[in-house]
Amino acid sequence: MPVEITWWGHATCTVEDAHTRVLTDPLFARRLAHLRRRRGAVPPAEARRADVVLVSHLHADHLHLPSLAGLGRGTRLLVPRGAPRAVPGLRRLRGLRVTEVAPGDEVRVGELLVRVVPALHDGRRLPVGPQRAPALGYVVEGEARTYFAGDTGLFDAMAERVGPVDVALLPVGGWGPYLGEGHLDAARAAAALARLAPRAAVPVHYGTYWPIGMDAVRPHEFHAPGDEFVRLAAVTAPQVAVHRLGHGESVRLEVAR
């Protein structure tokens, strides 16, 4: 059975593997604080259907309470350890089965094994409070091994800590004209791809949200990261098949180990 990846925009993807639906960092808003969705329709109701939801870190564009509140009752939700303490609104989502995880943990969901891996990123719930929780990535192991990086910078032990993977969902941009520390741009994502050496990759976390009133400020940082990642990956990791998806588009990948 092939694995199917659907990109809904930003860091939100559905991974279908072994008859199980995995949803990453759900964000189903037209507007979030000073950000508005500039490309791609708000995902349809079917995007909210999942057996397990993976939340990579506490930032509001990744742990978005209104989007989580729209999930089906009984949905399994994996969040960084300490998230309910740092984000009290999580404790009010009583219809979800919340499990706190940290790097090194493994969670069985149906026929899938979800491995929790580290990420290099600020784990605070900004802009208020010092509460921290680890920023995470996840490897979903079923018919394929799919790495969802969340938000992360490039770090020396990335390939070792993530382990062998078949598919990599890598962030290649952001939601503003400048990327701070702990992020991958197209060049750093291509370098990560060379280290991880998956069979296939999908660029995410770009070309969806942008600050209101800043459309003319460094617009290439909104439009270009996906194409730039494809170009650079062909140089640094030519053995990897890169699939640049449009919003709501899917790719089915046959993985033979």
mmCIF file of C-alpha atoms in Angstrom:
data_model
loop_
_atom_site.group_PDB
_atom_site.id
_atom_site.type_symbol
_atom_site.label_atom_id
_atom_site.label_comp_id
_atom_site.label_asym_id
_atom_site.label_seq_id
_atom_site.Cartn_x
_atom_site.Cartn_y
_atom_site.Cartn_z
ATOM 1 C CA MET A 1 0.000 0.000 0.000
ATOM 2 C CA PRO A 2 1.452 3.401 -0.908
ATOM 3 C CA VAL A 3 1.707 6.308 1.513
ATOM 4 C CA GLU A 4 -0.276 9.393 0.528
ATOM 5 C CA ILE A 5 0.727 12.915 1.540
ATOM 6 C CA THR A 6 -1.645 15.879 1.279
ATOM 7 C CA TRP A 7 -0.397 19.406 1.945
ATOM 8 C CA TRP A 8 -3.122 21.732 3.228
ATOM 9 C CA GLY A 9 -0.804 24.720 3.670
ATOM 10 C CA HIS A 10 1.753 25.973 6.202
ATOM 11 C CA ALA A 11 2.825 22.939 8.304
ATOM 12 C CA THR A 12 -0.521 21.152 8.005
ATOM 13 C CA CYS A 13 -0.364 17.806 6.196
ATOM 14 C CA THR A 14 -2.313 14.576 6.163
ATOM 15 C CA VAL A 15 -0.253 11.393 5.983
ATOM 16 C CA GLU A 16 -2.252 8.275 5.095
ATOM 17 C CA ASP A 17 -0.347 5.080 5.790
ATOM 18 C CA ALA A 18 -1.436 1.570 6.778
ATOM 19 C CA HIS A 19 -5.131 2.560 6.792
ATOM 20 C CA THR A 20 -4.392 5.290 9.360
ATOM 21 C CA ARG A 21 -4.749 9.077 8.946
ATOM 22 C CA VAL A 22 -2.145 11.309 10.580
ATOM 23 C CA LEU A 23 -2.607 15.094 10.699
ATOM 24 C CA THR A 24 0.267 17.473 11.429
ATOM 25 C CA ASP A 25 0.076 20.905 13.135
ATOM 26 C CA PRO A 26 -3.516 21.665 12.067
ATOM 27 C CA LEU A 27 -4.130 25.307 11.193
ATOM 28 C CA PHE A 28 -7.520 25.931 9.584
ATOM 29 C CA ALA A 29 -7.786 29.713 10.009
ATOM 30 C CA ARG A 30 -8.220 32.490 7.469
ATOM 31 C CA ARG A 31 -6.479 34.807 9.899
ATOM 32 C CA LEU A 32 -4.219 34.298 12.919
ATOM 33 C CA ALA A 33 -3.395 37.489 14.862
ATOM 34 C CA HIS A 34 -1.438 39.651 12.378
ATOM 35 C CA LEU A 35 -1.270 36.910 9.739
ATOM 36 C CA ARG A 36 -3.747 36.232 6.957
ATOM 37 C CA ARG A 37 -3.970 33.326 4.587
ATOM 38 C CA ARG A 38 -2.863 34.661 1.220
ATOM 39 C CA ARG A 39 -2.780 31.432 -0.780
ATOM 40 C CA GLY A 40 -4.864 28.284 -0.726
ATOM 41 C CA ALA A 41 -8.417 27.886 0.514
ATOM 42 C CA VAL A 42 -9.073 27.027 4.149
ATOM 43 C CA PRO A 43 -8.913 23.212 4.207
ATOM 44 C CA PRO A 44 -12.250 21.403 3.832
ATOM 45 C CA ALA A 45 -13.963 19.483 6.599
ATOM 46 C CA GLU A 46 -12.346 16.225 5.479
ATOM 47 C CA ALA A 47 -8.949 17.620 6.490
ATOM 48 C CA ARG A 48 -10.049 17.546 10.117
ATOM 49 C CA ARG A 49 -10.558 13.779 10.029
ATOM 50 C CA ALA A 50 -7.612 12.000 11.624
ATOM 51 C CA ASP A 51 -6.770 9.030 13.808
ATOM 52 C CA VAL A 52 -3.887 10.904 15.403
ATOM 53 C CA VAL A 53 -2.746 14.529 15.337
ATOM 54 C CA LEU A 54 0.887 15.514 15.825
ATOM 55 C CA VAL A 55 1.713 18.923 17.318
ATOM 56 C CA SER A 56 5.347 19.889 16.957
ATOM 57 C CA HIS A 57 5.618 22.869 19.333
ATOM 58 C CA LEU A 58 3.686 25.520 21.209
ATOM 59 C CA HIS A 59 3.729 28.455 18.778
ATOM 60 C CA ALA A 60 0.194 29.490 17.863
ATOM 61 C CA ASP A 61 0.619 28.721 14.148
ATOM 62 C CA HIS A 62 1.395 25.102 15.088
ATOM 63 C CA LEU A 63 -0.631 24.588 18.278
ATOM 64 C CA HIS A 64 -3.797 26.433 17.212
ATOM 65 C CA LEU A 65 -6.541 25.888 19.751
ATOM 66 C CA PRO A 66 -9.553 26.743 17.527
ATOM 67 C CA SER A 67 -8.336 24.273 14.890
ATOM 68 C CA LEU A 68 -7.808 21.563 17.502
ATOM 69 C CA ALA A 69 -11.292 22.245 18.904
ATOM 70 C CA GLY A 70 -12.734 21.363 15.487
ATOM 71 C CA LEU A 71 -11.300 17.849 15.474
ATOM 72 C CA GLY A 72 -13.560 14.847 15.899
ATOM 73 C CA ARG A 73 -14.361 13.718 19.389
ATOM 74 C CA GLY A 74 -11.956 11.012 20.573
ATOM 75 C CA THR A 75 -9.120 12.027 18.233
ATOM 76 C CA ARG A 76 -5.685 11.137 19.637
ATOM 77 C CA LEU A 77 -3.472 14.222 20.071
ATOM 78 C CA LEU A 78 0.276 14.093 20.706
ATOM 79 C CA VAL A 79 1.739 17.299 22.156
ATOM 80 C CA PRO A 80 5.131 18.267 23.607
ATOM 81 C CA ARG A 81 5.555 17.341 27.243
ATOM 82 C CA GLY A 82 4.456 20.291 29.383
ATOM 83 C CA ALA A 83 2.092 21.707 26.752
ATOM 84 C CA PRO A 84 -1.107 21.531 28.888
ATOM 85 C CA ARG A 85 0.638 23.472 31.652
ATOM 86 C CA ALA A 86 1.992 26.088 29.248
ATOM 87 C CA VAL A 87 -1.230 26.377 27.216
ATOM 88 C CA PRO A 88 -4.177 26.049 29.633
ATOM 89 C CA GLY A 89 -6.661 26.052 26.759
ATOM 90 C CA LEU A 90 -5.498 22.547 25.899
ATOM 91 C CA ARG A 91 -7.030 21.279 29.124
ATOM 92 C CA ARG A 92 -10.434 22.508 27.982
ATOM 93 C CA LEU A 93 -10.399 20.325 24.846
ATOM 94 C CA ARG A 94 -12.017 17.458 26.701
ATOM 95 C CA GLY A 95 -13.160 15.642 23.583
ATOM 96 C CA LEU A 96 -9.573 14.852 22.563
ATOM 97 C CA ARG A 97 -7.265 12.177 23.966
ATOM 98 C CA VAL A 98 -4.137 14.179 24.764
ATOM 99 C CA THR A 99 -0.780 12.459 25.253
ATOM 100 C CA GLU A 100 2.330 14.415 26.246
ATOM 101 C CA VAL A 101 5.535 13.206 24.579
ATOM 102 C CA ALA A 102 9.230 14.021 24.467
ATOM 103 C CA PRO A 103 12.155 12.989 22.236
ATOM 104 C CA GLY A 104 12.771 9.258 22.457
ATOM 105 C CA ASP A 105 9.135 8.337 23.117
ATOM 106 C CA GLU A 106 7.270 5.895 20.878
ATOM 107 C CA VAL A 107 3.491 5.724 20.521
ATOM 108 C CA ARG A 108 1.543 2.988 18.750
ATOM 109 C CA VAL A 109 -1.493 4.154 16.741
ATOM 110 C CA GLY A 110 -3.251 1.349 14.888
ATOM 111 C CA GLU A 111 -0.669 -0.235 12.618
ATOM 112 C CA LEU A 112 1.634 2.761 12.899
ATOM 113 C CA LEU A 113 4.519 3.474 15.256
ATOM 114 C CA VAL A 114 5.098 7.177 15.903
ATOM 115 C CA ARG A 115 8.632 7.994 17.054
ATOM 116 C CA VAL A 116 9.281 11.354 18.691
ATOM 117 C CA VAL A 117 12.524 13.065 17.680
ATOM 118 C CA PRO A 118 14.134 16.374 18.666
ATOM 119 C CA ALA A 119 13.941 19.670 16.818
ATOM 120 C CA LEU A 120 16.121 22.767 17.127
ATOM 121 C CA HIS A 121 13.545 25.495 17.773
ATOM 122 C CA ASP A 122 12.229 27.794 20.512
ATOM 123 C CA GLY A 123 9.642 25.802 22.464
ATOM 124 C CA ARG A 124 7.972 28.684 24.331
ATOM 125 C CA ARG A 125 4.351 29.690 23.932
ATOM 126 C CA LEU A 126 5.036 33.193 22.612
ATOM 127 C CA PRO A 127 4.558 36.044 23.173
ATOM 128 C CA VAL A 128 3.618 35.538 26.834
ATOM 129 C CA GLY A 129 5.257 33.690 29.657
ATOM 130 C CA PRO A 130 8.452 31.712 30.145
ATOM 131 C CA GLN A 131 6.733 28.319 29.999
ATOM 132 C CA ARG A 132 8.622 25.923 27.790
ATOM 133 C CA ALA A 133 8.083 22.559 26.216
ATOM 134 C CA PRO A 134 10.426 20.788 23.822
ATOM 135 C CA ALA A 135 10.030 21.437 20.115
ATOM 136 C CA LEU A 136 9.563 18.090 18.397
ATOM 137 C CA GLY A 137 9.678 16.264 15.124
ATOM 138 C CA TYR A 138 7.965 12.955 14.450
ATOM 139 C CA VAL A 139 8.709 9.857 12.376
ATOM 140 C CA VAL A 140 5.593 7.929 11.362
ATOM 141 C CA GLU A 141 6.477 4.299 10.648
ATOM 142 C CA GLY A 142 4.053 2.095 8.711
ATOM 143 C CA GLU A 143 4.410 1.029 5.098
ATOM 144 C CA ALA A 144 6.806 3.983 4.884
ATOM 145 C CA ARG A 145 8.854 5.980 7.367
ATOM 146 C CA THR A 146 7.687 9.600 7.101
ATOM 147 C CA TYR A 147 9.548 12.380 8.912
ATOM 148 C CA PHE A 148 7.583 15.486 9.870
ATOM 149 C CA ALA A 149 10.162 18.026 11.004
ATOM 150 C CA GLY A 150 7.806 20.625 12.486
ATOM 151 C CA ASP A 151 9.899 23.780 12.826
ATOM 152 C CA THR A 152 13.610 23.166 13.203
ATOM 153 C CA GLY A 153 17.025 24.474 12.420
ATOM 154 C CA LEU A 154 19.784 22.320 11.001
ATOM 155 C CA PHE A 155 21.721 20.487 13.711
ATOM 156 C CA ASP A 156 24.742 18.194 13.601
ATOM 157 C CA ALA A 157 23.041 15.055 14.888
ATOM 158 C CA MET A 158 19.889 15.432 12.778
ATOM 159 C CA ALA A 159 20.374 12.311 10.652
ATOM 160 C CA GLU A 160 21.382 10.248 13.691
ATOM 161 C CA ARG A 161 18.461 11.387 15.862
ATOM 162 C CA VAL A 162 15.849 11.115 13.102
ATOM 163 C CA GLY A 163 17.123 7.806 11.749
ATOM 164 C CA PRO A 164 16.436 6.267 8.334
ATOM 165 C CA VAL A 165 13.374 7.721 6.598
ATOM 166 C CA ASP A 166 11.652 7.245 3.254
ATOM 167 C CA VAL A 167 9.789 10.552 3.059
ATOM 168 C CA ALA A 168 10.695 13.931 4.583
ATOM 169 C CA LEU A 169 8.227 16.797 5.121
ATOM 170 C CA LEU A 170 10.620 19.710 5.519
ATOM 171 C CA PRO A 171 9.931 23.375 6.299
ATOM 172 C CA VAL A 172 11.541 25.629 3.703
ATOM 173 C CA GLY A 173 10.284 29.099 4.686
ATOM 174 C CA GLY A 174 8.019 30.895 7.123
ATOM 175 C CA TRP A 175 5.271 33.465 7.496
ATOM 176 C CA GLY A 176 7.262 36.694 7.388
ATOM 177 C CA PRO A 177 10.026 38.474 5.511
ATOM 178 C CA TYR A 178 12.785 37.207 7.803
ATOM 179 C CA LEU A 179 13.504 33.810 9.352
ATOM 180 C CA GLY A 180 14.992 33.772 12.823
ATOM 181 C CA GLU A 181 17.148 31.157 14.471
ATOM 182 C CA GLY A 182 15.858 27.611 14.572
ATOM 183 C CA HIS A 183 14.328 27.565 11.091
ATOM 184 C CA LEU A 184 15.148 25.993 7.751
ATOM 185 C CA ASP A 185 15.134 28.141 4.649
ATOM 186 C CA ALA A 186 15.362 26.537 1.211
ATOM 187 C CA ALA A 187 19.164 26.233 1.333
ATOM 188 C CA ARG A 188 19.315 24.772 4.843
ATOM 189 C CA ALA A 189 16.429 22.431 4.039
ATOM 190 C CA ALA A 190 18.346 21.173 1.009
ATOM 191 C CA ALA A 191 21.368 20.583 3.255
ATOM 192 C CA ALA A 192 19.133 18.678 5.691
ATOM 193 C CA LEU A 193 17.824 16.607 2.790
ATOM 194 C CA ALA A 194 21.363 15.594 1.858
ATOM 195 C CA ARG A 195 21.981 14.421 5.434
ATOM 196 C CA LEU A 196 18.686 12.562 5.817
ATOM 197 C CA ALA A 197 18.789 10.951 2.354
ATOM 198 C CA PRO A 198 15.122 9.936 2.080
ATOM 199 C CA ARG A 199 13.623 8.582 -1.118
ATOM 200 C CA ALA A 200 11.202 11.515 -1.422
ATOM 201 C CA ALA A 201 10.562 14.929 0.076
ATOM 202 C CA VAL A 202 7.742 17.475 0.235
ATOM 203 C CA PRO A 203 8.473 21.145 1.073
ATOM 204 C CA VAL A 204 6.070 22.711 3.593
ATOM 205 C CA HIS A 205 5.784 25.776 5.854
ATOM 206 C CA TYR A 206 5.863 28.476 3.190
ATOM 207 C CA GLY A 207 3.631 30.363 0.794
ATOM 208 C CA THR A 208 0.463 30.329 2.931
ATOM 209 C CA TYR A 209 0.383 33.035 5.633
ATOM 210 C CA TRP A 210 1.867 36.530 5.549
ATOM 211 C CA PRO A 211 1.616 39.581 7.832
ATOM 212 C CA ILE A 212 -1.241 41.929 7.029
ATOM 213 C CA GLY A 213 -0.055 45.050 5.226
ATOM 214 C CA MET A 214 3.341 43.588 4.317
ATOM 215 C CA ASP A 215 2.567 42.100 0.917
ATOM 216 C CA ALA A 216 5.242 44.235 -0.746
ATOM 217 C CA VAL A 217 7.974 43.538 1.856
ATOM 218 C CA ARG A 218 10.427 40.931 0.530
ATOM 219 C CA PRO A 219 7.639 39.107 -1.366
ATOM 220 C CA HIS A 220 10.122 36.543 -2.725
ATOM 221 C CA GLU A 221 10.278 35.102 0.803
ATOM 222 C CA PHE A 222 6.599 34.215 0.392
ATOM 223 C CA HIS A 223 6.568 33.028 -3.220
ATOM 224 C CA ALA A 224 9.994 31.516 -3.893
ATOM 225 C CA PRO A 225 10.985 28.998 -1.167
ATOM 226 C CA GLY A 226 9.272 25.956 -2.721
ATOM 227 C CA ASP A 227 10.827 26.387 -6.156
ATOM 228 C CA GLU A 228 14.177 27.342 -4.622
ATOM 229 C CA PHE A 229 14.166 24.167 -2.519
ATOM 230 C CA VAL A 230 13.435 22.064 -5.615
ATOM 231 C CA ARG A 231 16.342 23.728 -7.434
ATOM 232 C CA LEU A 232 18.841 23.354 -4.585
ATOM 233 C CA ALA A 233 17.774 19.807 -3.718
ATOM 234 C CA ALA A 234 18.544 18.752 -7.288
ATOM 235 C CA VAL A 235 22.129 19.817 -6.624
ATOM 236 C CA THR A 236 22.690 18.686 -3.028
ATOM 237 C CA ALA A 237 20.533 15.528 -3.012
ATOM 238 C CA PRO A 238 19.862 14.523 -6.634
ATOM 239 C CA GLN A 239 18.819 11.019 -5.601
ATOM 240 C CA VAL A 240 15.763 12.366 -3.743
ATOM 241 C CA ALA A 241 12.467 12.837 -5.595
ATOM 242 C CA VAL A 242 11.076 16.220 -4.513
ATOM 243 C CA HIS A 243 7.338 16.817 -4.857
ATOM 244 C CA ARG A 244 6.316 20.473 -4.621
ATOM 245 C CA LEU A 245 2.583 20.350 -3.944
ATOM 246 C CA GLY A 246 -0.006 23.048 -4.315
ATOM 247 C CA HIS A 247 -2.412 23.715 -1.468
ATOM 248 C CA GLY A 248 -4.768 20.765 -1.120
ATOM 249 C CA GLU A 249 -2.758 18.609 -3.520
ATOM 250 C CA SER A 250 -1.666 15.050 -2.763
ATOM 251 C CA VAL A 251 1.078 12.679 -3.851
ATOM 252 C CA ARG A 252 0.993 8.880 -3.583
ATOM 253 C CA LEU A 253 4.400 7.318 -3.031
ATOM 254 C CA GLU A 254 5.248 3.677 -3.496
ATOM 255 C CA VAL A 255 7.967 2.807 -1.015
ATOM 256 C CA ALA A 256 9.926 -0.420 -1.420
ATOM 257 C CA ARG A 257 12.495 -0.974 1.274
#
